[in-house]
Structure formats: structure tokens, C-alpha cells
Tab-separated table of C-alpha atoms in Angstrom:
chain	number	residue	atom	x	y	z
W	1	UNK	CA	-19.480	57.865	88.271
W	2	UNK	CA	-19.202	54.096	87.164
W	3	UNK	CA	-20.954	53.188	83.955
W	4	UNK	CA	-22.421	50.234	82.309
W	5	UNK	CA	-22.519	49.215	78.960
W	6	UNK	CA	-25.147	47.117	77.386
W	7	UNK	CA	-24.164	43.690	76.182
W	8	UNK	CA	-24.276	43.166	72.643
W	9	UNK	CA	-27.445	42.331	71.272
W	10	UNK	CA	-29.041	42.965	73.738
W	11	UNK	CA	-31.714	45.081	72.133
W	12	UNK	CA	-32.676	42.219	70.374
W	13	UNK	CA	-34.020	40.387	72.953
W	14	UNK	CA	-35.640	43.272	74.349
W	15	UNK	CA	-36.860	43.416	70.774
W	16	UNK	CA	-38.246	39.828	70.579
W	17	UNK	CA	-39.255	39.977	74.042
W	18	UNK	CA	-41.385	42.854	73.448
W	19	UNK	CA	-43.022	40.909	70.215
W	20	UNK	CA	-43.962	37.734	71.874
W	21	UNK	CA	-46.053	40.014	74.812
W	22	UNK	CA	-47.870	41.872	72.040
W	23	UNK	CA	-49.040	39.076	69.161
W	24	UNK	CA	-49.000	35.872	71.922
W	25	UNK	CA	-51.568	36.948	74.752
W	26	UNK	CA	-54.378	37.919	72.354
W	27	UNK	CA	-54.006	33.790	71.107
W	28	UNK	CA	-54.261	32.898	74.761
W	29	UNK	CA	-57.633	34.619	75.181
W	30	UNK	CA	-58.648	33.010	71.646
W	31	UNK	CA	-60.053	29.795	70.015
W	32	UNK	CA	-57.273	27.620	69.964
W	33	UNK	CA	-56.046	27.768	66.269
W	34	UNK	CA	-55.222	31.781	66.717
W	35	UNK	CA	-52.158	29.753	68.566
W	36	UNK	CA	-50.756	28.672	65.684
W	37	UNK	CA	-51.011	31.853	63.980
W	38	UNK	CA	-49.553	34.103	67.031
W	39	UNK	CA	-46.499	31.417	67.107
W	40	UNK	CA	-45.577	31.555	63.071
W	41	UNK	CA	-45.638	36.029	63.267
W	42	UNK	CA	-44.015	35.322	66.397
W	43	UNK	CA	-41.169	32.786	64.985
W	44	UNK	CA	-40.898	35.407	61.355
W	45	UNK	CA	-40.561	38.909	63.558
W	46	UNK	CA	-38.023	36.994	65.749
W	47	UNK	CA	-35.340	35.693	63.427
W	48	UNK	CA	-34.263	39.608	61.743
W	49	UNK	CA	-34.064	40.717	65.005
W	50	UNK	CA	-31.679	37.896	66.758
W	51	UNK	CA	-27.871	37.523	65.967
W	52	UNK	CA	-27.029	34.919	63.541
W	53	UNK	CA	-25.017	32.225	63.361
W	54	UNK	CA	-26.678	30.719	66.882
W	55	UNK	CA	-24.365	27.712	67.440
W	56	UNK	CA	-24.506	26.025	64.316
W	57	UNK	CA	-27.592	27.702	62.803
W	58	UNK	CA	-26.666	30.277	60.342
W	59	UNK	CA	-29.646	33.182	59.212
W	60	UNK	CA	-29.874	32.031	56.619
W	61	UNK	CA	-30.733	28.337	57.529
W	62	UNK	CA	-33.301	30.488	60.398
W	63	UNK	CA	-35.348	31.712	57.619
W	64	UNK	CA	-35.568	29.117	55.999
W	65	UNK	CA	-37.022	27.573	58.789
W	66	UNK	CA	-39.266	30.432	59.553
W	67	UNK	CA	-40.679	30.234	55.996
W	68	UNK	CA	-41.446	26.701	55.971
W	69	UNK	CA	-43.574	27.466	58.952
W	70	UNK	CA	-45.076	30.249	57.673
W	71	UNK	CA	-46.309	27.928	54.733
W	72	UNK	CA	-47.584	25.319	57.145
W	73	UNK	CA	-49.965	27.488	59.238
W	74	UNK	CA	-51.182	28.603	55.549
W	75	UNK	CA	-52.163	25.213	55.057
W	76	UNK	CA	-53.108	23.691	58.051
W	77	UNK	CA	-55.192	27.101	59.771
W	78	UNK	CA	-58.938	26.325	60.168
W	79	UNK	CA	-60.311	28.915	61.675
W	80	UNK	CA	-61.946	31.763	61.312
W	81	UNK	CA	-60.545	34.160	58.185
W	82	UNK	CA	-61.306	37.166	60.098
W	83	UNK	CA	-58.784	36.343	62.888
W	84	UNK	CA	-55.968	36.177	60.677
W	85	UNK	CA	-55.870	39.841	60.147
W	86	UNK	CA	-54.935	40.307	63.341
W	87	UNK	CA	-51.574	39.094	63.061
W	88	UNK	CA	-51.130	39.097	59.461
W	89	UNK	CA	-49.806	42.640	59.078
W	90	UNK	CA	-46.384	41.506	61.095
W	91	UNK	CA	-45.964	38.627	59.531
W	92	UNK	CA	-46.227	39.666	56.542
W	93	UNK	CA	-43.586	42.726	57.636
W	94	UNK	CA	-40.755	39.688	58.707
W	95	UNK	CA	-41.533	38.084	55.603
W	96	UNK	CA	-40.329	41.284	53.742
W	97	UNK	CA	-37.376	41.440	55.922
W	98	UNK	CA	-36.442	38.249	55.678
W	99	UNK	CA	-36.415	37.955	51.601
W	100	UNK	CA	-34.351	41.322	51.326
W	101	UNK	CA	-31.763	39.681	53.361
W	102	UNK	CA	-31.636	36.177	51.565
W	103	UNK	CA	-31.531	37.751	48.142
W	104	UNK	CA	-28.105	40.476	49.375
W	105	UNK	CA	-26.788	37.651	51.299
W	106	UNK	CA	-27.672	33.923	50.038
W	107	UNK	CA	-24.664	32.590	47.847
W	108	UNK	CA	-24.688	33.108	44.040
W	109	UNK	CA	-25.913	29.306	43.316
W	110	UNK	CA	-28.743	29.132	45.874
W	111	UNK	CA	-29.885	33.195	45.606
W	112	UNK	CA	-32.273	32.478	42.765
W	113	UNK	CA	-34.295	29.143	44.707
W	114	UNK	CA	-34.061	31.249	48.029
W	115	UNK	CA	-34.878	34.364	46.711
W	116	UNK	CA	-38.587	32.601	45.144
W	117	UNK	CA	-39.154	30.607	47.861
W	118	UNK	CA	-39.456	33.954	49.655
W	119	UNK	CA	-41.227	35.620	47.375
W	120	UNK	CA	-43.811	32.950	47.388
W	121	UNK	CA	-44.002	32.426	50.966
W	122	UNK	CA	-45.197	36.301	52.050
W	123	UNK	CA	-47.052	36.282	48.528
W	124	UNK	CA	-49.039	33.440	49.663
W	125	UNK	CA	-50.115	35.086	53.443
W	126	UNK	CA	-53.005	37.238	52.123
W	127	UNK	CA	-54.202	33.838	50.822
W	128	UNK	CA	-54.776	32.321	54.425
W	129	UNK	CA	-57.564	35.440	54.727
W	130	UNK	CA	-58.783	35.207	51.075
W	131	UNK	CA	-59.344	31.659	50.965
W	132	UNK	CA	-61.049	31.369	54.101
W	133	UNK	CA	-63.354	34.202	53.193
W	134	UNK	CA	-67.036	33.806	52.559
W	135	UNK	CA	-68.189	34.209	49.359
W	136	UNK	CA	-63.788	34.923	48.073
W	137	UNK	CA	-63.531	34.290	44.105
W	138	UNK	CA	-60.527	34.049	41.790
W	139	UNK	CA	-60.979	38.289	41.912
W	140	UNK	CA	-60.314	38.221	45.625
W	141	UNK	CA	-56.995	36.230	45.962
W	142	UNK	CA	-55.952	37.938	42.059
W	143	UNK	CA	-56.143	41.756	44.132
W	144	UNK	CA	-54.394	40.639	47.688
W	145	UNK	CA	-51.494	38.611	45.378
W	146	UNK	CA	-51.184	41.912	43.413
W	147	UNK	CA	-51.358	44.353	46.745
W	148	UNK	CA	-48.804	42.271	47.922
W	149	UNK	CA	-46.589	42.333	45.266
W	150	UNK	CA	-45.219	45.546	45.407
W	151	UNK	CA	-43.780	45.719	48.891
W	152	UNK	CA	-42.036	42.121	47.428
W	153	UNK	CA	-40.923	44.058	44.806
W	154	UNK	CA	-39.488	46.950	47.045
W	155	UNK	CA	-38.342	44.086	49.496
W	156	UNK	CA	-36.156	42.303	46.306
W	157	UNK	CA	-35.155	45.681	45.139
W	158	UNK	CA	-33.237	46.844	48.507
W	159	UNK	CA	-31.869	43.590	48.767
W	160	UNK	CA	-30.406	43.261	45.459
W	161	UNK	CA	-29.147	47.183	45.771
W	162	UNK	CA	-27.568	46.312	49.061
W	163	UNK	CA	-25.802	43.065	47.872
W	164	UNK	CA	-24.510	45.161	44.705
W	165	UNK	CA	-23.547	47.328	47.406
W	166	UNK	CA	-21.581	44.818	48.958
W	167	UNK	CA	-19.740	43.218	46.066
W	168	UNK	CA	-18.735	46.965	44.741
W	169	UNK	CA	-17.499	47.163	49.063
W	170	UNK	CA	-14.973	43.895	48.393
W	171	UNK	CA	-13.942	44.342	45.539
W	172	UNK	CA	-12.857	48.120	46.106
W	173	UNK	CA	-11.004	45.832	49.568
W	174	UNK	CA	-9.345	43.843	46.969
W	175	UNK	CA	-8.087	46.336	44.664
W	176	UNK	CA	-6.381	48.241	47.831
W	177	UNK	CA	-4.965	44.782	49.262
W	178	UNK	CA	-3.289	44.395	46.453
W	179	UNK	CA	-1.865	47.819	45.936
W	180	UNK	CA	-0.859	47.529	49.009
W	181	UNK	CA	0.955	44.352	48.426
W	182	UNK	CA	2.697	46.047	45.643
W	183	UNK	CA	3.568	49.068	47.174
W	184	UNK	CA	4.790	47.395	50.515
W	185	UNK	CA	6.975	44.843	47.558
W	186	UNK	CA	8.268	48.222	45.553
W	187	UNK	CA	9.138	49.553	49.478
W	188	UNK	CA	11.790	46.054	49.555
W	189	UNK	CA	12.535	46.188	46.472
W	190	UNK	CA	14.079	49.591	46.634
W	191	UNK	CA	15.456	50.013	50.084
W	192	UNK	CA	15.707	46.514	51.627
W	193	UNK	CA	17.598	45.321	48.160
W	194	UNK	CA	19.283	48.372	47.667
W	195	UNK	CA	21.552	47.389	50.936
W	196	UNK	CA	22.272	44.399	50.744
W	197	UNK	CA	23.076	44.346	47.420
W	198	UNK	CA	25.822	46.877	48.891
W	199	UNK	CA	26.442	44.678	51.715
W	200	UNK	CA	27.322	41.943	48.621
W	201	UNK	CA	29.305	43.422	47.081
W	202	UNK	CA	31.624	44.701	50.287
W	203	UNK	CA	32.113	41.260	50.920
W	204	UNK	CA	32.698	40.143	47.784
W	205	UNK	CA	35.578	43.022	46.935
W	206	UNK	CA	37.274	41.708	51.278
W	207	UNK	CA	37.523	38.034	49.327
W	208	UNK	CA	39.844	39.523	46.427
W	209	UNK	CA	42.328	41.568	48.907
W	210	UNK	CA	43.658	41.439	51.942
W	211	UNK	CA	42.579	44.338	54.984
W	212	UNK	CA	44.299	45.995	57.352
W	213	UNK	CA	42.853	45.723	60.404
W	214	UNK	CA	41.852	49.284	60.294
W	215	UNK	CA	40.188	49.082	57.099
W	216	UNK	CA	38.426	45.680	58.143
W	217	UNK	CA	37.044	47.763	61.526
W	218	UNK	CA	35.328	50.135	58.479
W	219	UNK	CA	33.897	47.065	56.557
W	220	UNK	CA	32.547	45.578	59.092
W	221	UNK	CA	31.027	48.576	60.417
W	222	UNK	CA	30.111	49.805	56.891
W	223	UNK	CA	28.323	46.120	57.037
W	224	UNK	CA	26.259	46.431	60.419
W	225	UNK	CA	25.083	50.162	59.024
W	226	UNK	CA	23.807	48.574	56.018
W	227	UNK	CA	21.851	45.687	58.084
W	228	UNK	CA	20.371	47.973	60.371
W	229	UNK	CA	18.931	50.121	57.709
W	230	UNK	CA	17.636	47.063	55.662
W	231	UNK	CA	15.779	45.351	58.993
W	232	UNK	CA	14.107	48.766	60.255
W	233	UNK	CA	12.701	49.124	56.351
W	234	UNK	CA	11.408	46.057	56.982
W	235	UNK	CA	10.397	46.953	59.586
W	236	UNK	CA	8.641	49.811	58.881
W	237	UNK	CA	6.949	47.175	56.232
W	238	UNK	CA	5.980	44.563	58.785
W	239	UNK	CA	4.313	48.096	60.722
W	240	UNK	CA	2.293	48.798	58.123
W	241	UNK	CA	0.559	45.179	57.559
W	242	UNK	CA	-0.623	45.779	61.760
W	243	UNK	CA	-4.234	46.359	62.076
W	244	UNK	CA	-4.935	49.065	64.686
W	245	UNK	CA	-5.149	46.664	67.370
W	246	UNK	CA	-1.699	44.882	66.784
W	247	UNK	CA	-0.379	48.191	66.367
W	248	UNK	CA	-2.113	49.228	70.021
W	249	UNK	CA	-0.324	46.261	71.533
W	250	UNK	CA	2.907	46.159	69.969
W	251	UNK	CA	4.094	50.101	69.830
W	252	UNK	CA	2.810	51.754	73.200
W	253	UNK	CA	2.674	55.598	72.502
W	254	UNK	CA	2.215	55.145	68.945
W	255	UNK	CA	-0.884	55.868	66.949
W	256	UNK	CA	-1.849	52.482	65.402
W	257	UNK	CA	-3.998	54.100	62.750
W	258	UNK	CA	-0.437	55.727	61.856
W	259	UNK	CA	2.413	53.396	61.276
W	260	UNK	CA	6.078	54.494	61.040
W	261	UNK	CA	6.665	54.833	56.863
W	262	UNK	CA	9.175	57.718	56.830
W	263	UNK	CA	9.384	58.679	53.031
W	264	UNK	CA	12.182	59.135	51.681
W	265	UNK	CA	13.593	62.467	49.445
W	266	UNK	CA	15.313	64.768	47.370
W	267	UNK	CA	16.668	65.676	51.222
W	268	UNK	CA	17.905	62.383	51.599
W	269	UNK	CA	19.870	62.441	48.335
W	270	UNK	CA	23.005	63.349	49.576
W	271	UNK	CA	23.478	60.616	52.746
W	272	UNK	CA	22.547	58.384	49.738
W	273	UNK	CA	25.369	58.829	47.079
W	274	UNK	CA	27.478	59.519	49.747
W	275	UNK	CA	27.185	56.037	51.627
W	276	UNK	CA	27.247	54.382	47.606
W	277	UNK	CA	30.568	56.315	47.597
W	278	UNK	CA	31.992	54.916	50.377
W	279	UNK	CA	31.020	51.516	49.944
W	280	UNK	CA	32.814	50.842	47.170
W	281	UNK	CA	35.379	51.829	43.956
W	282	UNK	CA	33.061	53.776	42.156
W	283	UNK	CA	33.266	57.974	41.976
W	284	UNK	CA	29.817	58.826	42.760
W	285	UNK	CA	29.079	62.776	42.559
W	286	UNK	CA	25.296	65.142	43.875
W	287	UNK	CA	24.289	67.693	41.587
W	288	UNK	CA	21.282	68.917	43.139
W	289	UNK	CA	19.636	72.080	42.851
W	290	UNK	CA	19.097	74.211	45.964
W	291	UNK	CA	15.405	75.334	45.693
W	292	UNK	CA	14.707	71.769	45.092
W	293	UNK	CA	15.243	69.975	48.533
W	294	UNK	CA	12.190	70.283	50.701
W	295	UNK	CA	9.808	72.590	47.852
W	296	UNK	CA	8.343	69.103	46.223
W	297	UNK	CA	4.994	67.675	46.984
W	298	UNK	CA	5.347	63.959	48.752
W	299	UNK	CA	4.962	61.983	45.520
W	300	UNK	CA	7.288	64.062	43.472
W	301	UNK	CA	9.823	63.568	46.311
W	302	UNK	CA	9.422	60.405	46.852
W	303	UNK	CA	10.039	59.138	43.424
W	304	UNK	CA	13.063	61.672	42.426
W	305	UNK	CA	14.893	59.698	45.847
W	306	UNK	CA	13.137	56.572	44.555
W	307	UNK	CA	15.037	56.983	40.879
W	308	UNK	CA	18.415	57.615	42.500
W	309	UNK	CA	18.320	55.217	44.482
W	310	UNK	CA	17.359	52.280	41.529
W	311	UNK	CA	19.701	53.773	39.444
W	312	UNK	CA	22.797	53.012	42.020
W	313	UNK	CA	21.392	49.271	43.090
W	314	UNK	CA	21.766	48.840	38.809
W	315	UNK	CA	25.262	50.823	39.476
W	316	UNK	CA	26.335	48.502	41.971
W	317	UNK	CA	25.006	44.674	39.946
W	318	UNK	CA	24.965	45.265	36.164
W	319	UNK	CA	28.236	47.763	35.862
W	320	UNK	CA	31.336	46.951	37.909
W	321	UNK	CA	33.497	48.390	35.025
W	322	UNK	CA	32.037	51.822	36.013
W	323	UNK	CA	34.325	54.526	36.513
W	324	UNK	CA	31.925	57.380	38.200
W	325	UNK	CA	28.419	57.991	39.011
W	326	UNK	CA	27.228	61.373	38.803
W	327	UNK	CA	23.164	62.208	39.784
W	328	UNK	CA	22.237	65.187	39.041
W	329	UNK	CA	18.797	66.860	39.958
W	330	UNK	CA	17.745	70.293	38.581
W	331	UNK	CA	14.975	72.022	37.473
W	332	UNK	CA	14.889	73.076	33.591
W	333	UNK	CA	11.524	75.427	32.977
W	334	UNK	CA	8.233	73.600	34.281
W	335	UNK	CA	9.678	70.436	34.483
W	336	UNK	CA	11.842	68.790	37.039
W	337	UNK	CA	14.831	66.697	35.605
W	338	UNK	CA	16.483	63.391	37.187
W	339	UNK	CA	19.411	62.036	35.894
W	340	UNK	CA	21.966	59.288	36.869
W	341	UNK	CA	24.768	58.432	34.494
W	342	UNK	CA	27.542	56.189	34.863
W	343	UNK	CA	30.485	56.468	32.898
W	344	UNK	CA	32.074	52.795	31.786
W	345	UNK	CA	30.720	49.889	30.346
W	346	UNK	CA	29.098	47.098	32.028
W	347	UNK	CA	30.758	44.145	32.892
W	348	UNK	CA	30.172	40.813	30.722
W	349	UNK	CA	29.775	38.770	33.698
W	350	UNK	CA	27.416	40.932	36.886
W	351	UNK	CA	28.693	40.949	40.134
W	352	UNK	CA	25.648	39.243	41.293
W	353	UNK	CA	23.822	36.698	39.979
W	354	UNK	CA	20.864	36.887	37.706
W	355	UNK	CA	17.334	36.541	40.437
W	356	UNK	CA	14.458	34.680	39.578
W	357	UNK	CA	11.816	37.578	39.774
W	358	UNK	CA	14.480	40.765	39.604
W	359	UNK	CA	14.227	42.988	36.796
W	360	UNK	CA	11.008	44.735	37.628
W	361	UNK	CA	12.598	47.752	39.502
W	362	UNK	CA	13.169	49.649	36.542
W	363	UNK	CA	9.342	48.832	34.957
W	364	UNK	CA	7.691	49.300	38.121
W	365	UNK	CA	9.517	53.074	38.682
W	366	UNK	CA	8.112	53.935	34.463
W	367	UNK	CA	4.794	53.097	35.383
W	368	UNK	CA	5.306	55.372	39.231
W	369	UNK	CA	6.694	58.073	36.605
W	370	UNK	CA	3.356	58.109	34.127
W	371	UNK	CA	0.982	58.471	36.465
W	372	UNK	CA	2.450	61.536	38.118
W	373	UNK	CA	2.059	63.092	34.636
W	374	UNK	CA	6.283	62.150	33.864
W	375	UNK	CA	8.501	60.141	32.318
W	376	UNK	CA	11.588	58.077	32.442
W	377	UNK	CA	13.818	56.111	29.663
W	378	UNK	CA	16.515	54.100	30.588
W	379	UNK	CA	19.816	53.455	27.996
W	380	UNK	CA	23.573	53.096	26.456
W	381	UNK	CA	24.698	56.932	26.866
W	382	UNK	CA	28.345	57.946	25.744
W	383	UNK	CA	29.598	54.520	26.540
W	384	UNK	CA	28.319	54.110	30.075
W	385	UNK	CA	23.892	53.965	31.188
W	386	UNK	CA	22.480	56.419	31.582
W	387	UNK	CA	18.458	56.401	33.676
W	388	UNK	CA	16.928	59.445	33.546
W	389	UNK	CA	13.468	60.994	34.132
W	390	UNK	CA	10.755	64.235	34.727
W	391	UNK	CA	8.590	65.455	36.554
W	392	UNK	CA	5.495	67.676	36.664
W	393	UNK	CA	6.065	70.751	39.633
W	394	UNK	CA	2.888	68.928	41.266
W	395	UNK	CA	1.905	65.385	41.454
W	396	UNK	CA	-1.934	65.101	40.265
W	397	UNK	CA	-3.774	63.750	43.576
W	398	UNK	CA	-4.603	59.846	44.141
W	399	UNK	CA	-8.004	59.831	43.504
W	400	UNK	CA	-7.409	61.992	40.184
W	401	UNK	CA	-4.544	59.618	39.627
W	402	UNK	CA	-6.676	56.208	39.406
W	403	UNK	CA	-9.650	57.568	37.931
């Protein structure tokens, strides 16, 4: 069975055609002046129905043109007043829709004049009949204006409400994008910087002392593995920036709405500490409670891993004289405690030069731990340095954490 899809906007053309069939033929059968009334009504009705922009003509420009034609018709029509009532309801409905749309979409600097023009055009429409009605007085004019004022106020109110909703949605999108950028910056700092720091230190150590061929091959292998891990982290980060359409083209077979963003946790700590011990002269030990791995919520699990990753990276960069590092992850009552302690003082000159824009890892971690209901502290301890964090057994939901 073959199915066809209507072209976008096809129903709009049908609606405009139906409006033309309903509004124009009666004018062709009446006096010549009624053609102006029908064309004015058709234009005001057609503008909200058509899709804009059309070429260089924007929706606002088309709305202003339609309202200008309506005002000109108010002035130029000299026929019988009763005939104006035939097309007036249609034109009034179109003007109300245009009023709401202008209030919703017009730029802030043009909002007041555009809104006033739309309101005045709509209120002037009934005068096309009232001012030409025999025996009509000022009371009739006031009554018609007041009767028209209520739907005009409703149109302005609906447009203002939708404008406010659009602004809230744009602000929410901006906040989400900002949070995503911060999250991506944390990912790059936590994973890529850790691997690159280890690679630089390996190269520095190789320049100081000669290596046997076997040791050189092992060194190059470690550098290759660290580089591949850094590239993999960058690839995962970049995939999160792709739109669903791009993800569908670049990663066939994967769910485009769910890019690959593996989260490391407590179960990955043995591998992390092992790589740290293999890539330098610092002895590293892990004391991990067996009941912790695999039993934590995702937010808590990731926070534990990130603290250990950040602390080990700082040991590499700033504690050249450290002798050993002990990583402890354990439950203490209702809390989960994470500690990374290195014995031995830091060097007066760090192994890696200080970089502009660095030094934000612990600050970001402290904010993360606080948002999860925990706490983080770092400082000197027994001639070395200690980074310790406490976390609740379960993290609050993302929605509650942002309130």
C-alpha cells in the first residue's frame, strides 16, 4: 500500500481558498463598493492562515499591511452601511488573531506601537458601520467600541501570556545549555586532563633517566592506552553535542536520542588506582568496602569516582615528593565516606606548570557534593594532603536538587 503525505502548509492553502470562495462571490453580485469590503476581509483572514516568511516578507510586515488595508477601507467605503455587516465578523476575527500574534512575536522595542496599531485597527472596524448608520449618535459609537473592546483585551491577554511562556521556555533552554556546557567542561577536566597529566609525567620521567628497551616499550604502551582513553572521552563528549539527526547519520544502529555517555563509578576505582600506580613512582593502595560497589545511586556512584580521579590528578601535578597514596571508600553509619590521602609533602615547584584557567576541579566537586546533600574538604594532613568527602546513602532527585 502506498501512502502520500500532504505538503507542509497544504491545509493553509485550502483554508485560504475556502475563505476566498465564501467572501468574494457575494461581493461580485452586489454593488461595486462591496468588492473593497470583501477584499479587505479576505486579506485580514488570509494573513494569519498563511505561512511566513514568504520570500522577504515577514509575518509582521504582512500583518501591518493587512491592518493598513483595513484602515483604508474604513475611510474609503461609501456604500450602504448594512452591507458592511456581511464581512465584518470575518474581518474582526482576523484582526483579533493578528493582534494576539503581534503581541506575542513582535520585538520588545516595537511591541508598544505594534500593539497600539492592532488595537486601534480592531476598534475602528465597527465604526465602518456605526458612523454611516442613519441617525447614529455618539452613544452608538461608544457602545460599539465597548463591545469590541472585550475581545480585543482577550486577544492582547492571550498574546501576552504566550509571549511570557515563550520567554520562559527560552530562558529554560539557555539554562539547560549552560548546565550542559558546565557538565561537559567537568567531563573534560575529570577524564581528559587526568590522562594527559599522566602522559606528560611519564614523558618527563623518561627524559630524566634512561630506559631499557623493554621498559621503553612498556612506557610507549602506557602512553598509547592513556591517549586512547582520552580520545574516547572526547568522542563521547562530542557525541552528546550532536543533534538527533546528526547522531542518526554518524552512529548507525545507536539510539540517536541517547548518545553513548558511560558514567564511571565505584566499580572502576580498582582500575583507576592501578593505572595510577603503574604510571609513576608513587605507591597507591585502595581500601574499598565490598558492599559499596554496585549498591549506590548513579549520582553518588559518579561523585565518588570523580573525587578519587581529581585527587589522584592533583597528586600527580602538585605532590612530586609524595611517597604513597591511600584511597578509602567505606560506609560510616548512614554516610558514605571517601578519602584520598597522600603521605609526603608537595614540591616547591609543581611537576606541571600552572595553567591559566586551571584549579577549578575541587571547586566544582564541592558544588556537586553540596547539591547531593554531602560535603567535601581538602587540606594538609600529617605532612601530606587529604581530600575527603561525605555523601548520603541516596542522592536527591535532579528536579528537587534544582529547586
